[in-house]
mmCIF file of C-alpha atoms in Angstrom:
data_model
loop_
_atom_site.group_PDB
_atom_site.id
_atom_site.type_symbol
_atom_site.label_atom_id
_atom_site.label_comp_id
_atom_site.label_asym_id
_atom_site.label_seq_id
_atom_site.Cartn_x
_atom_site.Cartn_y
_atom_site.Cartn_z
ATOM 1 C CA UNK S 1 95.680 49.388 26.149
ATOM 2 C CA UNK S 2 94.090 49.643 29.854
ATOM 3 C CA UNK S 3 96.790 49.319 32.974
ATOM 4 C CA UNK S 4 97.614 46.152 34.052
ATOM 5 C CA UNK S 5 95.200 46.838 37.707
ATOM 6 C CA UNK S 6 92.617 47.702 35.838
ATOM 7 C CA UNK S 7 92.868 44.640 33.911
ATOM 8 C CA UNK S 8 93.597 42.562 36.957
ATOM 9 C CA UNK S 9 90.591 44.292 38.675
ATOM 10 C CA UNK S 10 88.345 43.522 35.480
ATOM 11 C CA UNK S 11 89.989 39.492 35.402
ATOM 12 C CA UNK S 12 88.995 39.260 39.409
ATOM 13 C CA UNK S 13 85.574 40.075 38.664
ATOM 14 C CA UNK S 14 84.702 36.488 37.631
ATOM 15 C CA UNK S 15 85.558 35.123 40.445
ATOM 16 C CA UNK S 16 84.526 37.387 43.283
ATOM 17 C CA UNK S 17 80.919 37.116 41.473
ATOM 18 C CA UNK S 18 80.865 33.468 42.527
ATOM 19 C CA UNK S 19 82.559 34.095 46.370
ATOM 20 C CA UNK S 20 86.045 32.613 45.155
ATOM 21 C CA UNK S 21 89.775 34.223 45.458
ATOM 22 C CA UNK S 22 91.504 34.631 42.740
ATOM 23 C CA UNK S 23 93.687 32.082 41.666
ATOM 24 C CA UNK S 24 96.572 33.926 42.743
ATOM 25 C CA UNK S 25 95.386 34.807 46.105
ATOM 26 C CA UNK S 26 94.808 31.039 46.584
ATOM 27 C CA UNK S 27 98.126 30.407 45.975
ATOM 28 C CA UNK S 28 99.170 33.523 48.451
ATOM 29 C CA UNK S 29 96.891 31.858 51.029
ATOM 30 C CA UNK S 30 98.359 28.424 50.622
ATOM 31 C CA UNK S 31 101.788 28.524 49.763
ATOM 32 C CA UNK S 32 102.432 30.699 52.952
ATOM 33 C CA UNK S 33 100.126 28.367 55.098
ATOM 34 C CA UNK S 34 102.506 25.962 54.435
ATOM 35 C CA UNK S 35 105.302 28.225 54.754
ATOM 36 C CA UNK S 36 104.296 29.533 58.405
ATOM 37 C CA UNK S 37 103.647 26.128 59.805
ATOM 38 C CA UNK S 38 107.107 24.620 58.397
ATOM 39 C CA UNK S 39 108.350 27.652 60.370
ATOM 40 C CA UNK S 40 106.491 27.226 63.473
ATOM 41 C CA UNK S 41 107.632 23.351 63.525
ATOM 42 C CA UNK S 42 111.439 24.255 62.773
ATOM 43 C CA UNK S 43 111.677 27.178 65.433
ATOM 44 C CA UNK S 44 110.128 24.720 68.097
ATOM 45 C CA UNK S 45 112.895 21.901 67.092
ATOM 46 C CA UNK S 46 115.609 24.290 67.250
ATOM 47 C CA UNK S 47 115.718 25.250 70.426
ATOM 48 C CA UNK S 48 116.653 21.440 71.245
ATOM 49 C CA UNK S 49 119.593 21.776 68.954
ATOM 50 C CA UNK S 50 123.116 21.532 71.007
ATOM 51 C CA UNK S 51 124.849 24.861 70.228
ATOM 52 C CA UNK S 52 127.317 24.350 67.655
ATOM 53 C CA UNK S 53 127.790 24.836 63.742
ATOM 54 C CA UNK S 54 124.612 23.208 63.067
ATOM 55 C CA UNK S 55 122.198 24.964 65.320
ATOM 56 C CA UNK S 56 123.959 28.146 63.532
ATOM 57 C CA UNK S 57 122.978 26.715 59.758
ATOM 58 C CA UNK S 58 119.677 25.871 61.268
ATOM 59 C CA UNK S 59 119.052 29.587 62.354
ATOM 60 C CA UNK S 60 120.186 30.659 59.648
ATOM 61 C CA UNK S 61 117.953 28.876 57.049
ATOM 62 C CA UNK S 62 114.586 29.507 59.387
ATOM 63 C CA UNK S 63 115.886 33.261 58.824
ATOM 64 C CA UNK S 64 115.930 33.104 55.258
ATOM 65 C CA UNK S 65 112.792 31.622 54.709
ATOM 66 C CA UNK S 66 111.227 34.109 57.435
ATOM 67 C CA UNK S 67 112.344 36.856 55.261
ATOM 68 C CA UNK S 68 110.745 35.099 52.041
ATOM 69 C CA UNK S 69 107.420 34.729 54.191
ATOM 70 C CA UNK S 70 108.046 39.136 54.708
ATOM 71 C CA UNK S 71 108.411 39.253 51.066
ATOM 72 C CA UNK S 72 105.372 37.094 50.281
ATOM 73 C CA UNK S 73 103.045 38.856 52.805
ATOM 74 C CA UNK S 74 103.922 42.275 51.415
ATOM 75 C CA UNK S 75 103.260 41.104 48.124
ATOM 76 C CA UNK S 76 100.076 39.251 49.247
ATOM 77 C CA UNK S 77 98.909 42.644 50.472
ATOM 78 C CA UNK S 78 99.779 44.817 47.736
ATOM 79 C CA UNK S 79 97.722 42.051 45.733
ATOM 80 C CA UNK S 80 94.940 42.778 48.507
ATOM 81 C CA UNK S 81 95.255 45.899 47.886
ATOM 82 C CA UNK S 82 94.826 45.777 43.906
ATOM 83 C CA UNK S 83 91.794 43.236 44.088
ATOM 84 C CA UNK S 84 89.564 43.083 46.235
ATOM 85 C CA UNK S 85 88.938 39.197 48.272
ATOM 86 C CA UNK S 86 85.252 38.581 47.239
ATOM 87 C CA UNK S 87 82.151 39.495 49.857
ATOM 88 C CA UNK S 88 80.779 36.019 51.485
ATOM 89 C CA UNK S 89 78.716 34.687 53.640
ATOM 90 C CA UNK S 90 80.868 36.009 56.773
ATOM 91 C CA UNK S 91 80.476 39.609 55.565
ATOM 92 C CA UNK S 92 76.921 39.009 56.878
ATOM 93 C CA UNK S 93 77.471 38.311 60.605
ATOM 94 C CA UNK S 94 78.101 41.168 62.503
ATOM 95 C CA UNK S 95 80.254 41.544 64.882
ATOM 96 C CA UNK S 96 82.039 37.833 64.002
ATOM 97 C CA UNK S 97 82.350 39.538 60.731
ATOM 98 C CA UNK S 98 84.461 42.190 62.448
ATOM 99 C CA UNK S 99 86.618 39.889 64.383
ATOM 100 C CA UNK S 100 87.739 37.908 61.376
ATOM 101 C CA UNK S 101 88.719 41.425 59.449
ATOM 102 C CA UNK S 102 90.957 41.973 62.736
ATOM 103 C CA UNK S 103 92.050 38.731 63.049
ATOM 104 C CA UNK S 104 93.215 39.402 59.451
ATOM 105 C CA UNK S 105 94.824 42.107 60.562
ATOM 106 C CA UNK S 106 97.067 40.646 62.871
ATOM 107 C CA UNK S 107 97.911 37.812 60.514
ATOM 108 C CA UNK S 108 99.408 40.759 58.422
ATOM 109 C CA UNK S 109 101.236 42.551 61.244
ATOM 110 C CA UNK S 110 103.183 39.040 62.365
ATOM 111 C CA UNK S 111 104.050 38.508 58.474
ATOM 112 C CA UNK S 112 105.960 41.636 59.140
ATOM 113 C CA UNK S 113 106.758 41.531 62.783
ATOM 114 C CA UNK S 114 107.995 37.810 63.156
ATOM 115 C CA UNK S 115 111.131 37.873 60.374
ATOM 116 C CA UNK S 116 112.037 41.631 61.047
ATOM 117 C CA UNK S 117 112.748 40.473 64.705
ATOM 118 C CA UNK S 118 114.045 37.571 63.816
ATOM 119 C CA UNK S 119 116.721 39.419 61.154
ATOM 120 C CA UNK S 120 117.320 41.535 64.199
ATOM 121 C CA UNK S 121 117.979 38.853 66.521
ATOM 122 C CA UNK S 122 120.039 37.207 63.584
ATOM 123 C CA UNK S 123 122.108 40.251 63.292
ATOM 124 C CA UNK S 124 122.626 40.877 67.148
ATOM 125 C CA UNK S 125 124.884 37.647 67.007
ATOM 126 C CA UNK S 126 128.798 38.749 66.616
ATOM 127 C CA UNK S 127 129.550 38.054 63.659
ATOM 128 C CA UNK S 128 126.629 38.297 62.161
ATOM 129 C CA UNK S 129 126.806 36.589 58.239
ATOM 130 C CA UNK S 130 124.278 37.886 55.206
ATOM 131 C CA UNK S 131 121.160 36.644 54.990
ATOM 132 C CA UNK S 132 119.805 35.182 51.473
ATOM 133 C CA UNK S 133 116.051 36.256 50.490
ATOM 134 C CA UNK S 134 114.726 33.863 49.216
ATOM 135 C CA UNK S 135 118.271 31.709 49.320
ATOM 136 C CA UNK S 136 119.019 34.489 46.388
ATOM 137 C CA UNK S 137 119.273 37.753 47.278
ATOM 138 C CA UNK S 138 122.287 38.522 49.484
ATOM 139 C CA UNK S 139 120.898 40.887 52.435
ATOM 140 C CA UNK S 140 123.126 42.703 55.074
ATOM 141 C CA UNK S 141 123.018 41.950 59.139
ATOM 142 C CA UNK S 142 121.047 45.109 60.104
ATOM 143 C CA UNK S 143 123.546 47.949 61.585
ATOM 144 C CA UNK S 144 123.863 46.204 64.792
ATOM 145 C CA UNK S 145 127.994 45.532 64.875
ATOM 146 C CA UNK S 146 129.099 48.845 65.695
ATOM 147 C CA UNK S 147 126.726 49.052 69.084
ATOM 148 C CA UNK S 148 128.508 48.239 72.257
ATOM 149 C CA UNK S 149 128.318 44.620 73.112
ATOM 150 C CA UNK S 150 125.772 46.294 76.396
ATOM 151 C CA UNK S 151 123.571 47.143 73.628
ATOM 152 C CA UNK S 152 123.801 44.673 71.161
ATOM 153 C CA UNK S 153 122.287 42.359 73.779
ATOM 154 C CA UNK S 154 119.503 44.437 74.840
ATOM 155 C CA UNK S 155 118.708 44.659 71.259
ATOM 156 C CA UNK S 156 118.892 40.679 70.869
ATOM 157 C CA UNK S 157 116.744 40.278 74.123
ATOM 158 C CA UNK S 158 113.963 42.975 73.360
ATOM 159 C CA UNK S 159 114.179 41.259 69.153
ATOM 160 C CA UNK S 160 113.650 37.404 71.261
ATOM 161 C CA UNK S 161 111.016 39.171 73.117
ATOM 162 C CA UNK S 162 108.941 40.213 70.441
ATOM 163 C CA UNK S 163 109.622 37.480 68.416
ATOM 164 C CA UNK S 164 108.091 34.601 71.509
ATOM 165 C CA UNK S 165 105.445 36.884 71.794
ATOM 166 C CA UNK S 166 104.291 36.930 68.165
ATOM 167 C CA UNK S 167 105.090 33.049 67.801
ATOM 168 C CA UNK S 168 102.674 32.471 70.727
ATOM 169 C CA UNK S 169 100.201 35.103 69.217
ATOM 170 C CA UNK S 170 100.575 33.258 65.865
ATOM 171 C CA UNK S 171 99.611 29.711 67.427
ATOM 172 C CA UNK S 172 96.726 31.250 69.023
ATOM 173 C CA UNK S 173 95.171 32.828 65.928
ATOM 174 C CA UNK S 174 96.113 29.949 63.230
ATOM 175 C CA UNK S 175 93.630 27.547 65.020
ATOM 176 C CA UNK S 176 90.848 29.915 65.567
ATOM 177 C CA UNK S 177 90.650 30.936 62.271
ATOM 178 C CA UNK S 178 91.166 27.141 61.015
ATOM 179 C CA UNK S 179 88.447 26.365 63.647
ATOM 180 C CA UNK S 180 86.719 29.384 62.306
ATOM 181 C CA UNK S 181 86.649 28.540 58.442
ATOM 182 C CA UNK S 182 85.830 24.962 59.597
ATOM 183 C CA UNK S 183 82.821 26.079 61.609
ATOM 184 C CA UNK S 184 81.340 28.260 58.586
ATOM 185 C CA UNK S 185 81.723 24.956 56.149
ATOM 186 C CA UNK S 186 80.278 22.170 58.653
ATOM 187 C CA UNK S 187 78.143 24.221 60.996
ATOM 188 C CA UNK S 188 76.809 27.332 59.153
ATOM 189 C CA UNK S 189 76.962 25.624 55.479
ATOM 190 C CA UNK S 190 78.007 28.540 53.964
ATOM 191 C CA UNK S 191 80.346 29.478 51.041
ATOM 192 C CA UNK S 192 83.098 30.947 53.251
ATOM 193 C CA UNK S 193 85.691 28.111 52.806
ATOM 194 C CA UNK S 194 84.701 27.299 49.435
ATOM 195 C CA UNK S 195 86.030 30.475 48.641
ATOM 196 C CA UNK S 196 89.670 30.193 49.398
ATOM 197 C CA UNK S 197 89.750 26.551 47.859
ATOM 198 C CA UNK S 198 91.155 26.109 44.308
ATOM 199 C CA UNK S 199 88.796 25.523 41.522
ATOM 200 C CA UNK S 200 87.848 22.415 40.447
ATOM 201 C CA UNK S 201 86.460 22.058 36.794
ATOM 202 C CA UNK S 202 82.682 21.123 36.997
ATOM 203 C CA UNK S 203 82.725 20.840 40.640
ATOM 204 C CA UNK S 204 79.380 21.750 42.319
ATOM 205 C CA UNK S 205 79.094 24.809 44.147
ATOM 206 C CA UNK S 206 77.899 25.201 47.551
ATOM 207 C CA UNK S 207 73.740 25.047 47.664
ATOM 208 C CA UNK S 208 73.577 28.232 49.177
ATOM 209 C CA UNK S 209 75.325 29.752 46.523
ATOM 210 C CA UNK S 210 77.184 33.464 47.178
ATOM 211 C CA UNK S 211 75.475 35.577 49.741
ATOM 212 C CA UNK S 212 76.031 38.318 47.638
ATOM 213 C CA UNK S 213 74.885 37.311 44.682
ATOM 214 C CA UNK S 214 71.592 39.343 43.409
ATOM 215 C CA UNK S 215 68.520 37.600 42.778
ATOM 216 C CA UNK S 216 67.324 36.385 39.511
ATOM 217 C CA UNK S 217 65.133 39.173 37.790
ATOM 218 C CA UNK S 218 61.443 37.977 38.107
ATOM 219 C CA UNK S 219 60.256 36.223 34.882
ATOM 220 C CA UNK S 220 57.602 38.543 33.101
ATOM 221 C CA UNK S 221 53.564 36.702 33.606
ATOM 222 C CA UNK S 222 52.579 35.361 30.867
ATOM 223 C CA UNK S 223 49.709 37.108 29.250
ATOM 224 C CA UNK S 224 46.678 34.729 28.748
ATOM 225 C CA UNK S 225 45.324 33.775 25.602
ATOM 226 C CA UNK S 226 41.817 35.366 25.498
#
């Protein structure tokens, strides 16, 4: 029997021959979409909480979840990782081609930066409670009790700091690569967005078709009848 990549890799091939994600890295892309903006939206509303039990539950839910979305992007990854996204009509543009791989790239690094600082900030707070991945998985307040209370809140500052700055990154970067994906399908009328939709039975694909696709092997000329 092959491994289970290999057979992964060899499943993905159908779909990255037609510029399309997988089915699974769909569901990656959109389930955390959702995720991250529900996040976004909460984290703004919070601060207008009064302080009291429930701004405390409130924290402590957008916590949880931001721990699910660290889960979820290192799983996403490791998928990444394993197969391949398919080669579209963006791979062909350059320099814009390079600043949507980095812009990529930071996507990653805030799935990783925004709920570690946020469990730090979480476990700054005296007492700090466990957090629940997932709303399962009991986790521990980092090792942040024993610290003098000096230190504990330098550590929750410098965590608040990092966290505000990767929020604002994060609402910089979501609309320019929305704006991005939006300009490729209206403007450039390529297969870029078509990609990272789910499948439809028997819908039409884009005119254009994959950039990547090879050309049709010339039909042999018909000899004439002499």
């Amino acid at each position: 029997m092959k491994p289970w990549v290999q057979q992964w890799q060899e499943w993905s091939v159908s779909y990255r021959e037609r510029g399309k994600y997988t089915p699974v890295g769909v569901a990656f892309h959109w389930t955390m979409s959702a995720i991250i903006i529900w996040q976004l939206i909460t984290g703004w509303l919070m601060g207008r909480y009064l302080v009291g039990a429930a701004k405390l539950d409130a924290y402590e839910l957008h916590s949880e979840i931001g721990l699910t979305v660290l889960l979820l992007g290192g799983l996403r990854l490791l998928w990444r990782l394993i197969v391949p996204g398919p080669i579209n009509d963006a791979d062909n543009h350059g320099w814009r081609s390079k600043v949507a791989h980095a812009i990529h790239a930071v996507f990653y690094l805030l799935f990783a930066l925004l709920p570690l600082s946020g469990w730090a900030m979480w476990s700054a707070i005296t007492p700090a409670r466990d957090l629940h991945l997932a709303g399962i998985v009991p986790l521990p307040a980092m090792p942040f009790q024993d610290f003098s209370p000096e230190l504990q809140y330098w550590v929750l500052e410098f965590a608040m700091d990092v966290h505000v700055t990767c929020v604002i990154l994060l609402a910089l970067v979501i609309p320019a690569h929305a704006l991005a994906a939006i300009k490729h399908h209206f403007w450039d009328k390529d297969d870029v967005l078509e990609g990272m939709l789910p499948e439809v039975p028997d819908s039409r694909q884009h005119p254009k078709g994959p950039s990547y696709t090879p050309p049709a092997a010339p039909s042999p000329a018909r000899s004439e009848a002499g």
